[in-house]
Tab-separated table of C-alpha atoms in Angstrom:
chain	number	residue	atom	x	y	z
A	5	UNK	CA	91.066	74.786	122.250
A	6	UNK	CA	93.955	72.943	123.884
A	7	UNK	CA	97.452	73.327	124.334
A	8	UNK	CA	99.213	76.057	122.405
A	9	UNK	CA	96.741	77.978	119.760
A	10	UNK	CA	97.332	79.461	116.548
A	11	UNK	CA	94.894	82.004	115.620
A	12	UNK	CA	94.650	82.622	111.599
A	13	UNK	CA	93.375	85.698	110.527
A	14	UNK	CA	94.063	87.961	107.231
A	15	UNK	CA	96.572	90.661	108.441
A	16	UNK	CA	95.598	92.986	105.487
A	17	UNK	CA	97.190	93.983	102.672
A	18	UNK	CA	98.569	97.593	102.172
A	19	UNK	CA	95.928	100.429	100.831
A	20	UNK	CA	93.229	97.424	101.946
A	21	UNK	CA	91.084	99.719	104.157
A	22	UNK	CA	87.996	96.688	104.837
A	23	UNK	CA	90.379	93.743	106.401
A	24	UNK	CA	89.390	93.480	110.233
A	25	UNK	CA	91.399	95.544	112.590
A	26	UNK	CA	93.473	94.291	115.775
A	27	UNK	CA	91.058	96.359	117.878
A	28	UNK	CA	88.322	94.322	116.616
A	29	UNK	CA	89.504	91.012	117.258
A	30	UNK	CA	91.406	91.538	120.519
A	31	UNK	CA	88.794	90.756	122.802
A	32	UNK	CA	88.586	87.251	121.400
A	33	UNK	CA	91.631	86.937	121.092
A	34	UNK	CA	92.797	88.018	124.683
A	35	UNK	CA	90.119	86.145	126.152
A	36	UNK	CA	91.496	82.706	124.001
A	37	UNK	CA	94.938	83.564	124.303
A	38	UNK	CA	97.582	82.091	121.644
A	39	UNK	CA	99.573	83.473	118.831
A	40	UNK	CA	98.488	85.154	115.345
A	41	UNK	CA	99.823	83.285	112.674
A	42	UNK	CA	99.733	84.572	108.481
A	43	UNK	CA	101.651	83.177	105.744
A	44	UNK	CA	103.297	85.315	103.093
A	45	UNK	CA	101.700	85.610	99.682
A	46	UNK	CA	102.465	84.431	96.196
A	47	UNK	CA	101.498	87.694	94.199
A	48	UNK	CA	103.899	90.793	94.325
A	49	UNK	CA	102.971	93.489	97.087
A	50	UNK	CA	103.437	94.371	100.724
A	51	UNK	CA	103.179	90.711	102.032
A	52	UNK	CA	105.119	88.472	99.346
A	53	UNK	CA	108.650	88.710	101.506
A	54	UNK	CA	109.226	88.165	105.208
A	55	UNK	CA	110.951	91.544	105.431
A	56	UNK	CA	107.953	93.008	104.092
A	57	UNK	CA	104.492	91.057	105.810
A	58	UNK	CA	106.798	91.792	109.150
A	59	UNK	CA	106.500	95.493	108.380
A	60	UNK	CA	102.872	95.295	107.300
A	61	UNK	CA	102.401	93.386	110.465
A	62	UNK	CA	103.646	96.501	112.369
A	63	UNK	CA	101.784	98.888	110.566
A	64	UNK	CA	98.401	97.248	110.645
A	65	UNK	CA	99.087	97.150	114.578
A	66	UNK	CA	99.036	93.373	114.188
A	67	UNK	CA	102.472	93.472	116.349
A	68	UNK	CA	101.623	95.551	118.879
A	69	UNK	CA	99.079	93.632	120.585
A	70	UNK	CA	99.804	90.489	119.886
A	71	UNK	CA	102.512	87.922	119.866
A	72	UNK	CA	102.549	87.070	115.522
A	73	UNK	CA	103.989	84.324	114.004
A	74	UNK	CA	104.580	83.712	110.026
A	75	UNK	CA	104.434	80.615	109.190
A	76	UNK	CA	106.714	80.271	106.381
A	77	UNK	CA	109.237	83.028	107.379
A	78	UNK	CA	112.023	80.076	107.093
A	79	UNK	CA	111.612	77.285	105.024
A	80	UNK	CA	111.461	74.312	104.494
A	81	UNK	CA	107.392	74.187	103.842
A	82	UNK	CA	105.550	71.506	105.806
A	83	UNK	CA	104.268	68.784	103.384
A	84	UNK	CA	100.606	67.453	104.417
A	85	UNK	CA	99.409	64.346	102.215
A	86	UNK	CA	96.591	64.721	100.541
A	87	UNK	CA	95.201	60.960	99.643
A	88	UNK	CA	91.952	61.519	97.906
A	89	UNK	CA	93.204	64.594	96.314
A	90	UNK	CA	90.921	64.949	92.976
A	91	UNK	CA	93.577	67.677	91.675
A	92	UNK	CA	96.659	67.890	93.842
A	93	UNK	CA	97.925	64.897	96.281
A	94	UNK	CA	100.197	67.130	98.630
A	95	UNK	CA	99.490	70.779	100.692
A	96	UNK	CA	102.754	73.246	101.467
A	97	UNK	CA	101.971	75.224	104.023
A	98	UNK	CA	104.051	76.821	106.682
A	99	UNK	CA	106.512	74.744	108.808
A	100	UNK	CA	105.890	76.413	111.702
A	101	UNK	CA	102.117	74.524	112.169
A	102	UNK	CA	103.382	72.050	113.666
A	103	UNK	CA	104.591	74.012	116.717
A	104	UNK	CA	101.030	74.292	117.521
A	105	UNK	CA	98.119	71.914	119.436
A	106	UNK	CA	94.781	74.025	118.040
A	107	UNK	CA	93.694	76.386	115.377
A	108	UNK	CA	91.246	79.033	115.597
A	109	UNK	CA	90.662	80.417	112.019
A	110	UNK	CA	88.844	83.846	112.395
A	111	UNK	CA	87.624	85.107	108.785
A	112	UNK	CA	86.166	87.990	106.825
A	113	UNK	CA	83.690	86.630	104.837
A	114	UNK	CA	83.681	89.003	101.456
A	115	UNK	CA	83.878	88.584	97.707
A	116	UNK	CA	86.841	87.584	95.966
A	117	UNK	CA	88.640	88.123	92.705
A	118	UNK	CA	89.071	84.489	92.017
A	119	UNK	CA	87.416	82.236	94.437
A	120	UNK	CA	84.032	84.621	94.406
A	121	UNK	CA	84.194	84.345	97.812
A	122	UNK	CA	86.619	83.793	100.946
A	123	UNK	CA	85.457	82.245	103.848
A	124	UNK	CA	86.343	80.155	106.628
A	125	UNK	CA	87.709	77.025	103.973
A	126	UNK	CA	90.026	79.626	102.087
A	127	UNK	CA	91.641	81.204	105.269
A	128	UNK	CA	92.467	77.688	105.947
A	129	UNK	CA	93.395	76.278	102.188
A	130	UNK	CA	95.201	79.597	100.495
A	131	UNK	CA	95.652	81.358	103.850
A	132	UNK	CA	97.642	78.243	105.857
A	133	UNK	CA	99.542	77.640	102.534
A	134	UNK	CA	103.156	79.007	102.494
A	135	UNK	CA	104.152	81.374	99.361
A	136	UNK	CA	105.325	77.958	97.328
A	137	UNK	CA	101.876	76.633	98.624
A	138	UNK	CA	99.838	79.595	97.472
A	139	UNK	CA	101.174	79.232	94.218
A	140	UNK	CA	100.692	75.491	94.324
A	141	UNK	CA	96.859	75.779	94.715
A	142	UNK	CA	96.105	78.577	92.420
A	143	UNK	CA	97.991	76.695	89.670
A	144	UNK	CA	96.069	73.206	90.839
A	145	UNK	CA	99.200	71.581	91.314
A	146	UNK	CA	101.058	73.082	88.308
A	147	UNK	CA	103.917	74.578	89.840
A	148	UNK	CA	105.244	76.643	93.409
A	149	UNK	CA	106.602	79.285	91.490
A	150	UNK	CA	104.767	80.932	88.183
A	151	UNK	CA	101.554	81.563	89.375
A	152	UNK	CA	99.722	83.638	86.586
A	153	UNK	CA	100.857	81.882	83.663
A	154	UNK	CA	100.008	78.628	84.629
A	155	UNK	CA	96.225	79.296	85.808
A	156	UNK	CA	93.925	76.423	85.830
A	157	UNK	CA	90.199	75.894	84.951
A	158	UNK	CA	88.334	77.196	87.405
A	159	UNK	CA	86.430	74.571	88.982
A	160	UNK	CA	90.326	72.748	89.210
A	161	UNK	CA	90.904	75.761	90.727
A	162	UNK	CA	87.966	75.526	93.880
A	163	UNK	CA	88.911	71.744	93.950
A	164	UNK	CA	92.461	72.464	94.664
A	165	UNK	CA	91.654	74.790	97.543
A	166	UNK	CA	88.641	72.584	98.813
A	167	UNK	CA	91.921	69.695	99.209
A	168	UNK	CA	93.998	71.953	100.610
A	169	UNK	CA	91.610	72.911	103.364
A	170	UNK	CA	91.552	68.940	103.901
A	171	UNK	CA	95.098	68.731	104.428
A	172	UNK	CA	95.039	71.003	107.210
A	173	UNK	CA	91.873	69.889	108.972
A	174	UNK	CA	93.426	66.377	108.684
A	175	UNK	CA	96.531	67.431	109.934
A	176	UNK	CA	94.484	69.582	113.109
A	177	UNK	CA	91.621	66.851	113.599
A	178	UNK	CA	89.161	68.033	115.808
A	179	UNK	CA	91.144	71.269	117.157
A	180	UNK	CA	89.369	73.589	115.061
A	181	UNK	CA	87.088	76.180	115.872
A	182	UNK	CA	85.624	78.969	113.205
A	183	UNK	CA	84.433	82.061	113.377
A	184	UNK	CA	83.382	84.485	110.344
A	185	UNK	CA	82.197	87.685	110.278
A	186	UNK	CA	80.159	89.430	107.327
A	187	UNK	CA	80.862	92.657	107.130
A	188	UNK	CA	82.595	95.042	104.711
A	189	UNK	CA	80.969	92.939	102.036
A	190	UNK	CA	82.814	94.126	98.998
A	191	UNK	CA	83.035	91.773	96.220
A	192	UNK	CA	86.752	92.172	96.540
A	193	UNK	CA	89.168	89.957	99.008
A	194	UNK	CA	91.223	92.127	101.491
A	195	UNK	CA	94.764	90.689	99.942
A	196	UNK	CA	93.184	93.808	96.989
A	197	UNK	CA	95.290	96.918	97.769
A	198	UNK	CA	92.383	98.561	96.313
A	199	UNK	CA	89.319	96.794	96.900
A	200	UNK	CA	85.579	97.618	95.601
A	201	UNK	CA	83.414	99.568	98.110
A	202	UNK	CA	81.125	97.251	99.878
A	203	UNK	CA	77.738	97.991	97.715
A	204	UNK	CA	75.298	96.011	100.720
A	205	UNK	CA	75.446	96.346	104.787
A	206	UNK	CA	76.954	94.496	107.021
A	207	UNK	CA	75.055	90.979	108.290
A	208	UNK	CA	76.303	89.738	111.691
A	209	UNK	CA	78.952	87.094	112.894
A	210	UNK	CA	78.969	83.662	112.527
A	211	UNK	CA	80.590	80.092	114.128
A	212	UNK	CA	80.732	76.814	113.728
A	213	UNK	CA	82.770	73.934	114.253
A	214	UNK	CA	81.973	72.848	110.563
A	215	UNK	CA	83.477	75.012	107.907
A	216	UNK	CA	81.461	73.804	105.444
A	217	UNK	CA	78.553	74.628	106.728
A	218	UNK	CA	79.397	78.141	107.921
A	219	UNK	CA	80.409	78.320	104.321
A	220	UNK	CA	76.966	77.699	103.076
A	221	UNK	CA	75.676	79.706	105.828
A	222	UNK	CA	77.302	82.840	104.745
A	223	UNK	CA	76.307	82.349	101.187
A	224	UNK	CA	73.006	81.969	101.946
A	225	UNK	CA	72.386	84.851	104.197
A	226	UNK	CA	74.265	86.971	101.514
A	227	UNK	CA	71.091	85.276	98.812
A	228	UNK	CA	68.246	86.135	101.651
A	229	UNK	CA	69.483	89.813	102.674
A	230	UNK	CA	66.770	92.260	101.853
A	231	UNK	CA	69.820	94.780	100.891
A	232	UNK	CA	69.033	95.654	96.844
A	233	UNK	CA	72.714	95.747	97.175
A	234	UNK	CA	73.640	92.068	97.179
A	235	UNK	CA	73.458	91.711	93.754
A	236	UNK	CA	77.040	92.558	93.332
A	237	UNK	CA	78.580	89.886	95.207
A	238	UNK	CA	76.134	87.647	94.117
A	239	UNK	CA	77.255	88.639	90.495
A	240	UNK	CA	80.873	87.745	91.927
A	241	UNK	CA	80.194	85.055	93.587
A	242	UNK	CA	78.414	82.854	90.725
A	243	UNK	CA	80.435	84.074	88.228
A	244	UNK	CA	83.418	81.888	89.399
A	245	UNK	CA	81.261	79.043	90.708
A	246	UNK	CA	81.899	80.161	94.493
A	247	UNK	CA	79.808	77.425	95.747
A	248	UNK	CA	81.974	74.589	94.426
A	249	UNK	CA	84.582	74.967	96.624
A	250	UNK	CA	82.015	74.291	99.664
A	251	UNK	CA	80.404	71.639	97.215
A	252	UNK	CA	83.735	69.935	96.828
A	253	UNK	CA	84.515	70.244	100.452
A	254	UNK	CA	81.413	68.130	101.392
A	255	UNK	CA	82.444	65.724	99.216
A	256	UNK	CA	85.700	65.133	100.754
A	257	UNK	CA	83.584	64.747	104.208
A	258	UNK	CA	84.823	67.604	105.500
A	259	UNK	CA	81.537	68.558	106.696
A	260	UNK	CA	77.777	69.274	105.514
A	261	UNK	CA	75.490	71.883	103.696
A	262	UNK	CA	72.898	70.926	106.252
A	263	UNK	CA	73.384	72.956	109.227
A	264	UNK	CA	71.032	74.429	111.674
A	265	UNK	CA	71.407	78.698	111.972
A	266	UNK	CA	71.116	79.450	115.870
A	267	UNK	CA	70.531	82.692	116.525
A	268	UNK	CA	72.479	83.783	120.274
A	269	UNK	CA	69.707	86.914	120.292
A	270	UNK	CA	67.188	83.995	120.820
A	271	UNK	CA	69.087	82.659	124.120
């Protein structure tokens, strides 16, 4: 990853006790160097201010390790085209992007109240996107500002968030790298204050330079684990179509379903 590096990762939400801890990413991110980077949120709680993700920064120990950066602490929102946007034509995210050369997203893959999963093409679609840009996606290009009462269909939904992702990898080009990381596999995302219990165990970490296809990857492994347990966020998973964001995703050539799963124990 060249120049300077922003490294995106979910900083937790208050009460959330299965978001991944400083401790656990510092080695990578020591050894890659660069600055955290979050964006606030669009849905009231400890994150949805500035004043208030900066002191959830500091309590989740985000701050003392590492230099952070949010995004959208000062506006105005950077505007990335999006021109063969199915649902929305335009991605807010946070100005301060552009101050960087690469982006390495590193992602808790888990279950998720509306998506049915978050991966690696949500931390980079809803995660990148400012507060006005949150809102913006989850409302399919309704509005920036009144989030829950202007909720889409759900596949419009996946769509939206499948085009966001685009903007950014268009804006990044080939400066991407991903890593995700399946543990902690509650059916619930860690922006829940209150999230589910993980009902299965843990799986093992996964990169690629393809989102889609560590996408697919993930979802897959969660369908061939021998752990009874899966069924839950299976259950989550398909009942909001999940798989249509990575569906959506390949169809905006972002990347492929086909991918070869390399196992480093075999090197």
């Amino acid at each position: 990853l060249d120049g300077r590096v922003a490294i995106k990762l979910h900083s937790g939400e208050a009460g959330n006790q299965n978001f991944l801890k400083p401790e656990f990413w510092k080695p990578v991110i020591d050894y890659v160097g660069g600055t955290v980077v979050e964006c606030n949120t669009a849905y009231e709680g400890e994150r949805n201010t500035t004043a208030k993700h900066k002191k959830t920064l500091e309590a989740h120990g985000w701050s003392r390790y590492f230099k952070v950066d949010l995004l959208d602490a000062e506006g105005p929102d950077l505007e990335l085209a999006i021109p063969n946007g199915k649902v929305i034509q335009k991605n807010f995210v946070g100005k301060d992007l552009a101050d960087y050369d690469s982006l390495l997203v590193l992602s808790h893959f888990k279950g998720h109240a509306m998506g049915g999963f978050g991966g690696a093409l949500k931390n980079i679609s809803i995660g990148i996107a400012s507060s006005a840009g949150k809102a913006w996606i989850h409302t399919a290009g309704k509005t920036k500002t009144d989030l829950w009462n202007n909720l889409p269909e759900q596949d419009h939904f996946l769509e939206s968030m499948a085009e966001a992702a685009k903007a950014v990898t268009t804006h990044c080009g080939e400066n991407i790298l991903y890593i995700s990381v399946m543990n902690r596999l509650s059916v619930d995302c860690d922006c829940d204050s209150n999230p589910e219990e993980p009902k299965m165990a843990d799986i093992g970490m996964l990169a690629s330079l393809d989102p889609v296809a560590l996408d697919k990857a993930c979802v897959d492994l969660v369908y061939a684990s021998p752990d009874p347990g899966r069924v839950h966020l299976i259950e989550r998973m398909e009942s909001r179509h999940g798989i249509h964001i990575v569906e959506h995703a390949e169809a905006l050539g972002m990347g492929s379903q086909r991918y070869d799963l390399v196992s480093l124990d075999d090197k």
